[in-house]
């Protein structure tokens, strides 16, 4: 059970990190095009 919980937490952490990275990418893309 503890192992399952560990995997669940790890998966949630990775998913939130991916969403955060995608959000940062979307937020910085317009600035990138302006800079170019």
mmCIF file of C-alpha atoms in Angstrom:
data_model
loop_
_atom_site.group_PDB
_atom_site.id
_atom_site.type_symbol
_atom_site.label_atom_id
_atom_site.label_comp_id
_atom_site.label_asym_id
_atom_site.label_seq_id
_atom_site.Cartn_x
_atom_site.Cartn_y
_atom_site.Cartn_z
ATOM 1 C CA UNK A 1 0.000 0.000 0.000
ATOM 2 C CA UNK A 2 2.815 2.390 0.864
ATOM 3 C CA UNK A 3 4.503 1.565 -2.442
ATOM 4 C CA UNK A 4 1.289 2.329 -4.333
ATOM 5 C CA UNK A 5 0.963 5.624 -2.462
ATOM 6 C CA UNK A 6 4.576 6.478 -3.324
ATOM 7 C CA UNK A 7 3.930 5.837 -7.034
ATOM 8 C CA UNK A 8 0.761 7.937 -6.879
ATOM 9 C CA UNK A 9 2.603 10.870 -5.285
ATOM 10 C CA UNK A 10 5.452 10.556 -7.770
ATOM 11 C CA UNK A 11 3.002 10.468 -10.700
ATOM 12 C CA UNK A 12 1.128 13.510 -9.377
ATOM 13 C CA UNK A 13 4.397 15.388 -8.883
ATOM 14 C CA UNK A 14 5.530 14.596 -12.441
ATOM 15 C CA UNK A 15 2.142 15.534 -13.891
ATOM 16 C CA UNK A 16 2.043 18.872 -12.073
ATOM 17 C CA UNK A 17 5.655 19.554 -13.055
ATOM 18 C CA UNK A 18 4.836 18.828 -16.699
ATOM 19 C CA UNK A 19 1.803 21.112 -16.575
ATOM 20 C CA UNK A 20 3.902 23.834 -14.956
ATOM 21 C CA UNK A 21 6.600 23.490 -17.614
ATOM 22 C CA UNK A 22 3.997 23.593 -20.395
ATOM 23 C CA UNK A 23 2.429 26.682 -18.855
ATOM 24 C CA UNK A 24 5.820 28.387 -18.617
ATOM 25 C CA UNK A 25 6.539 27.502 -22.241
ATOM 26 C CA UNK A 26 3.216 28.963 -23.398
ATOM 27 C CA UNK A 27 3.790 32.077 -21.274
ATOM 28 C CA UNK A 28 7.317 32.724 -22.576
ATOM 29 C CA UNK A 29 6.692 31.916 -26.255
ATOM 30 C CA UNK A 30 5.239 35.371 -27.145
ATOM 31 C CA UNK A 31 8.230 37.074 -25.520
ATOM 32 C CA UNK A 32 10.537 34.819 -27.512
ATOM 33 C CA UNK A 33 8.910 35.867 -30.781
ATOM 34 C CA UNK A 34 9.044 39.525 -29.744
ATOM 35 C CA UNK A 35 12.746 39.149 -28.951
ATOM 36 C CA UNK A 36 13.387 37.597 -32.362
#
